[in-house]
Amino acid sequence: MAKSKVKAKKRASGNARGTSPRRVRAILEKLDEAFPAATCALEHKNPFQLLVATILSAQCTDVRVNQVARTLFQKYPSPEAFAYANPRELQQDIRPTGFFRNKTKSIVGASKKIVEEFGRQVPRTMDELLTLPGVARKTANVVLGTAYGVASGIVVDTHVQRLAGRLDLSRNSDPKKIEQDLMRVIPQEKWILFSHQLIWHGRRVCQARKPRCAECKLERLCYSKDKTI
Ligand code: SF4
């Protein structure tokens, strides 16, 4: 087979060459050193509030979501309050987070299902969570990992997506495939913390436009073309 065809095949498979157990262990150690206490930045008092906040966080900063959520959870203090809210009013209440019409549909739909089919409790399994309107694997992983401590997968948001590529842990661009790649190489007991650590690293150091490689603890392990040193 011609060299170019072999290369194309490797790319298509999504195989990253940076996934040797030794290198992955070193990355995890450096992340532990840099962000030992990384956790979810969305403020919440219970799994239901975390679910709503996570839906609101799509295409919006956590700071903005927290600002909106503080008053929102006072006005709508229960799943029933969201389930039977006036959609137009709710749209205005969450408007600053963007995409407010779709988010309203998701929040009202998910709340109704939680009230009417899940006994007011946010479900604890991936399969059940995925039946809620507006909930895909990313949101389900956030809720299961942070609210219930269940390691069902790895949260792949925009930061994790970018860093999985820069750290050569995945060569896929589809979040579902990236998650599968990461789940294959990261030990399951690290899935929850690893998700938070990568998100923190993406926000604070390995930023999209100008990664701060000079202050990055993973710099010696990184051979990304985006490196700035
Ligand atoms: S060295 Fe730079 S590009 Fe690599 S992980 Fe660190 S900040 Fe990101």
Short mmCIF file of C-alpha atoms and ligand atoms in Angstrom, two decimals:
data_model
loop_
_atom_site.label_atom_id
_atom_site.label_comp_id
_atom_site.label_asym_id
_atom_site.label_seq_id
_atom_site.Cartn_x
_atom_site.Cartn_y
_atom_site.Cartn_z
CA MET A 1 0.00 0.00 0.00
CA ALA A 2 1.31 3.46 -0.84
CA LYS A 3 2.61 5.52 2.11
CA SER A 4 -0.08 8.17 1.73
CA LYS A 5 -2.81 5.51 1.91
CA VAL A 6 -1.32 4.03 5.10
CA LYS A 7 -1.21 7.50 6.64
CA ALA A 8 -4.82 8.21 5.64
CA LYS A 9 -5.93 4.92 7.16
CA LYS A 10 -4.18 5.73 10.45
CA ARG A 11 -5.82 9.15 10.58
CA ALA A 12 -9.25 7.72 9.86
CA SER A 13 -8.89 5.15 12.61
CA GLY A 14 -8.32 7.94 15.09
CA ASN A 15 -5.35 6.11 16.58
CA ALA A 16 -3.19 8.49 18.48
CA ARG A 17 0.43 7.57 19.05
CA GLY A 18 0.57 9.35 22.37
CA THR A 19 -1.43 6.73 24.25
CA SER A 20 1.25 4.43 25.59
CA PRO A 21 0.41 3.51 29.20
CA ARG A 22 3.62 5.18 30.37
CA ARG A 23 2.85 8.48 28.66
CA VAL A 24 -0.78 8.46 29.80
CA ARG A 25 0.37 7.82 33.39
CA ALA A 26 2.77 10.74 33.15
CA ILE A 27 0.00 13.03 31.85
CA LEU A 28 -2.30 11.99 34.70
CA GLU A 29 0.45 12.63 37.26
CA LYS A 30 1.10 16.10 35.87
CA LEU A 31 -2.62 16.90 35.88
CA ASP A 32 -2.85 15.74 39.51
CA GLU A 33 0.08 18.00 40.35
CA ALA A 34 -1.43 20.99 38.56
CA PHE A 35 -5.11 20.56 39.51
CA PRO A 36 -5.46 18.25 42.52
CA ALA A 37 -8.84 19.67 43.47
CA ALA A 38 -10.43 20.29 40.08
CA THR A 39 -14.19 20.15 40.24
CA CYS A 40 -17.34 21.30 38.48
CA ALA A 41 -17.62 25.10 38.32
CA LEU A 42 -21.42 25.13 38.03
CA GLU A 43 -23.01 26.08 41.35
CA HIS A 44 -25.77 23.70 42.47
CA LYS A 45 -27.38 22.32 45.61
CA ASN A 46 -28.69 19.04 44.22
CA PRO A 47 -28.55 16.81 41.11
CA PHE A 48 -31.60 18.52 39.58
CA GLN A 49 -30.05 21.98 39.81
CA LEU A 50 -26.86 20.62 38.29
CA LEU A 51 -28.84 19.17 35.39
CA VAL A 52 -30.53 22.52 34.72
CA ALA A 53 -27.24 24.41 35.05
CA THR A 54 -25.52 22.00 32.66
CA ILE A 55 -28.27 22.47 30.06
CA LEU A 56 -27.86 26.24 30.46
CA SER A 57 -24.08 25.99 30.05
CA ALA A 58 -24.21 25.02 26.36
CA GLN A 59 -22.45 27.80 24.43
CA CYS A 60 -22.27 29.92 27.59
CA THR A 61 -19.66 30.56 30.27
CA ASP A 62 -20.04 28.97 33.69
CA VAL A 63 -19.77 32.45 35.27
CA ARG A 64 -22.80 33.65 33.31
CA VAL A 65 -24.74 30.46 34.06
CA ASN A 66 -24.04 30.83 37.79
CA GLN A 67 -25.25 34.44 37.73
CA VAL A 68 -28.50 33.48 36.00
CA ALA A 69 -28.99 30.30 38.03
CA ARG A 70 -28.83 32.03 41.40
CA THR A 71 -32.06 33.94 40.80
CA LEU A 72 -33.54 31.21 38.64
CA PHE A 73 -33.41 28.57 41.40
CA GLN A 74 -35.08 30.99 43.82
CA LYS A 75 -37.92 31.62 41.41
CA TYR A 76 -38.21 27.93 40.39
CA PRO A 77 -37.31 25.96 43.51
CA SER A 78 -38.38 22.47 42.39
CA PRO A 79 -38.63 20.18 39.35
CA GLU A 80 -42.40 20.86 39.30
CA ALA A 81 -41.80 24.61 39.13
CA PHE A 82 -39.76 24.15 35.93
CA ALA A 83 -42.01 21.41 34.51
CA TYR A 84 -45.14 23.57 34.62
CA ALA A 85 -43.52 26.98 34.12
CA ASN A 86 -44.81 29.44 31.56
CA PRO A 87 -42.36 28.79 28.71
CA ARG A 88 -42.33 32.43 27.56
CA GLU A 89 -41.49 33.62 31.04
CA LEU A 90 -38.79 30.98 31.47
CA GLN A 91 -37.30 31.97 28.13
CA GLN A 92 -36.87 35.52 29.38
CA ASP A 93 -35.44 34.31 32.70
CA ILE A 94 -32.67 32.35 30.98
CA ARG A 95 -32.21 34.65 27.99
CA PRO A 96 -28.70 35.85 29.02
CA THR A 97 -27.35 32.30 28.59
CA GLY A 98 -28.17 32.26 24.86
CA PHE A 99 -30.15 29.73 22.81
CA PHE A 100 -32.92 30.37 25.31
CA ARG A 101 -35.79 28.90 23.27
CA ASN A 102 -34.14 25.52 22.83
CA LYS A 103 -32.85 25.52 26.40
CA THR A 104 -36.37 26.26 27.67
CA LYS A 105 -37.73 23.31 25.70
CA SER A 106 -35.05 21.02 27.12
CA ILE A 107 -35.48 22.20 30.72
CA VAL A 108 -39.28 21.99 30.66
CA GLY A 109 -39.25 18.63 28.85
CA ALA A 110 -36.62 17.09 31.14
CA SER A 111 -38.34 18.42 34.26
CA LYS A 112 -41.72 17.02 33.19
CA LYS A 113 -40.23 13.60 32.62
CA ILE A 114 -38.40 13.70 35.96
CA VAL A 115 -41.63 14.63 37.76
CA GLU A 116 -43.97 12.32 35.90
CA GLU A 117 -41.77 9.27 35.21
CA PHE A 118 -38.85 9.32 37.61
CA GLY A 119 -40.54 10.18 40.90
CA ARG A 120 -39.02 13.68 40.99
CA GLN A 121 -35.48 12.26 41.11
CA VAL A 122 -32.84 12.79 38.44
CA PRO A 123 -32.07 9.27 37.20
CA ARG A 124 -28.75 7.67 38.10
CA THR A 125 -28.00 5.74 34.93
CA MET A 126 -26.74 6.83 31.53
CA ASP A 127 -29.55 5.01 29.67
CA GLU A 128 -32.26 6.72 31.70
CA LEU A 129 -30.63 10.13 31.56
CA LEU A 130 -30.39 9.92 27.78
CA THR A 131 -34.19 9.62 27.59
CA LEU A 132 -34.56 13.17 28.96
CA PRO A 133 -35.14 15.84 26.30
CA GLY A 134 -32.02 17.89 25.63
CA VAL A 135 -29.72 15.51 27.48
CA ALA A 136 -26.84 13.93 25.56
CA ARG A 137 -23.79 12.07 26.87
CA LYS A 138 -21.89 15.21 27.88
CA THR A 139 -24.66 16.47 30.16
CA ALA A 140 -25.34 12.97 31.49
CA ASN A 141 -21.65 12.48 32.32
CA VAL A 142 -21.53 15.81 34.18
CA VAL A 143 -24.57 14.89 36.28
CA LEU A 144 -23.57 11.29 36.96
CA GLY A 145 -19.95 12.14 37.78
CA THR A 146 -20.41 15.30 39.82
CA ALA A 147 -23.78 14.75 41.49
CA TYR A 148 -23.67 10.98 41.99
CA GLY A 149 -19.97 10.06 41.78
CA VAL A 150 -20.76 7.54 39.04
CA ALA A 151 -17.99 7.14 36.47
CA SER A 152 -20.08 6.43 33.41
CA GLY A 153 -17.86 8.11 30.86
CA ILE A 154 -15.72 11.18 30.26
CA VAL A 155 -17.16 14.65 29.73
CA VAL A 156 -16.14 15.86 26.28
CA ASP A 157 -16.77 19.58 26.05
CA THR A 158 -14.95 22.04 23.82
CA HIS A 159 -11.86 22.06 26.11
CA VAL A 160 -11.59 18.28 26.36
CA GLN A 161 -12.14 18.03 22.62
CA ARG A 162 -9.25 20.44 21.95
CA LEU A 163 -6.89 19.00 24.55
CA ALA A 164 -7.45 15.38 23.59
CA GLY A 165 -6.07 16.43 20.21
CA ARG A 166 -3.22 18.60 21.47
CA LEU A 167 -2.09 15.90 23.89
CA ASP A 168 -2.44 13.28 21.14
CA LEU A 169 -4.82 11.13 23.15
CA SER A 170 -7.32 11.05 20.29
CA ARG A 171 -7.24 11.93 16.61
CA ASN A 172 -10.98 12.01 16.22
CA SER A 173 -13.05 15.16 16.03
CA ASP A 174 -16.45 13.69 16.90
CA PRO A 175 -17.04 14.04 20.68
CA LYS A 176 -18.51 10.53 20.94
CA LYS A 177 -15.46 8.98 19.35
CA ILE A 178 -13.12 11.14 21.42
CA GLU A 179 -14.89 9.92 24.56
CA GLN A 180 -14.47 6.30 23.47
CA ASP A 181 -10.76 6.90 22.76
CA LEU A 182 -10.25 8.48 26.18
CA MET A 183 -12.22 5.76 27.97
CA ARG A 184 -9.91 3.19 26.41
CA VAL A 185 -6.72 4.75 27.77
CA ILE A 186 -7.72 6.50 31.01
CA PRO A 187 -8.36 4.20 34.00
CA GLN A 188 -12.03 4.29 34.98
CA GLU A 189 -11.32 5.42 38.54
CA LYS A 190 -9.83 8.61 37.05
CA TRP A 191 -12.63 9.43 34.60
CA ILE A 192 -14.46 11.94 36.80
CA LEU A 193 -11.40 13.85 38.03
CA PHE A 194 -9.69 13.67 34.62
CA SER A 195 -12.70 15.38 32.98
CA HIS A 196 -12.57 18.24 35.48
CA GLN A 197 -8.78 18.53 35.27
CA LEU A 198 -8.77 18.74 31.48
CA ILE A 199 -11.51 21.38 31.54
CA TRP A 200 -9.56 23.43 34.11
CA HIS A 201 -6.36 23.02 32.10
CA GLY A 202 -8.18 24.17 28.96
CA ARG A 203 -9.61 27.21 30.67
CA ARG A 204 -6.56 28.32 32.59
CA VAL A 205 -3.51 27.23 30.62
CA CYS A 206 -4.09 25.44 27.33
CA GLN A 207 -6.43 28.07 25.96
CA ALA A 208 -7.77 27.79 22.43
CA ARG A 209 -6.14 30.77 20.78
CA LYS A 210 -2.94 31.21 22.75
CA PRO A 211 -1.94 28.30 24.95
CA ARG A 212 0.29 29.38 27.84
CA CYS A 213 2.88 26.68 27.20
CA ALA A 214 5.62 28.42 29.21
CA GLU A 215 3.64 27.81 32.41
CA CYS A 216 2.25 24.39 31.44
CA LYS A 217 3.18 21.43 33.60
CA LEU A 218 2.57 19.09 30.69
CA GLU A 219 4.89 20.95 28.34
CA ARG A 220 7.59 18.26 28.25
CA LEU A 221 4.99 15.64 27.33
CA CYS A 222 3.35 17.74 24.66
CA TYR A 223 4.38 17.83 21.00
CA SER A 224 1.34 19.69 19.68
CA LYS A 225 1.81 21.90 16.65
CA ASP A 226 -0.10 24.57 18.59
CA LYS A 227 2.66 24.93 21.19
CA THR A 228 3.80 28.49 21.65
CA ILE A 229 7.34 27.62 22.83
S1 SF4 B 1 2.41 22.64 26.15
FE1 SF4 B 1 1.01 24.19 25.37
S2 SF4 B 1 -0.21 23.17 23.83
FE2 SF4 B 1 0.77 21.57 25.08
S3 SF4 B 1 -0.72 21.08 26.68
FE3 SF4 B 1 0.64 22.64 27.50
S4 SF4 B 1 -0.39 24.60 27.08
FE4 SF4 B 1 -1.34 23.03 25.77
#
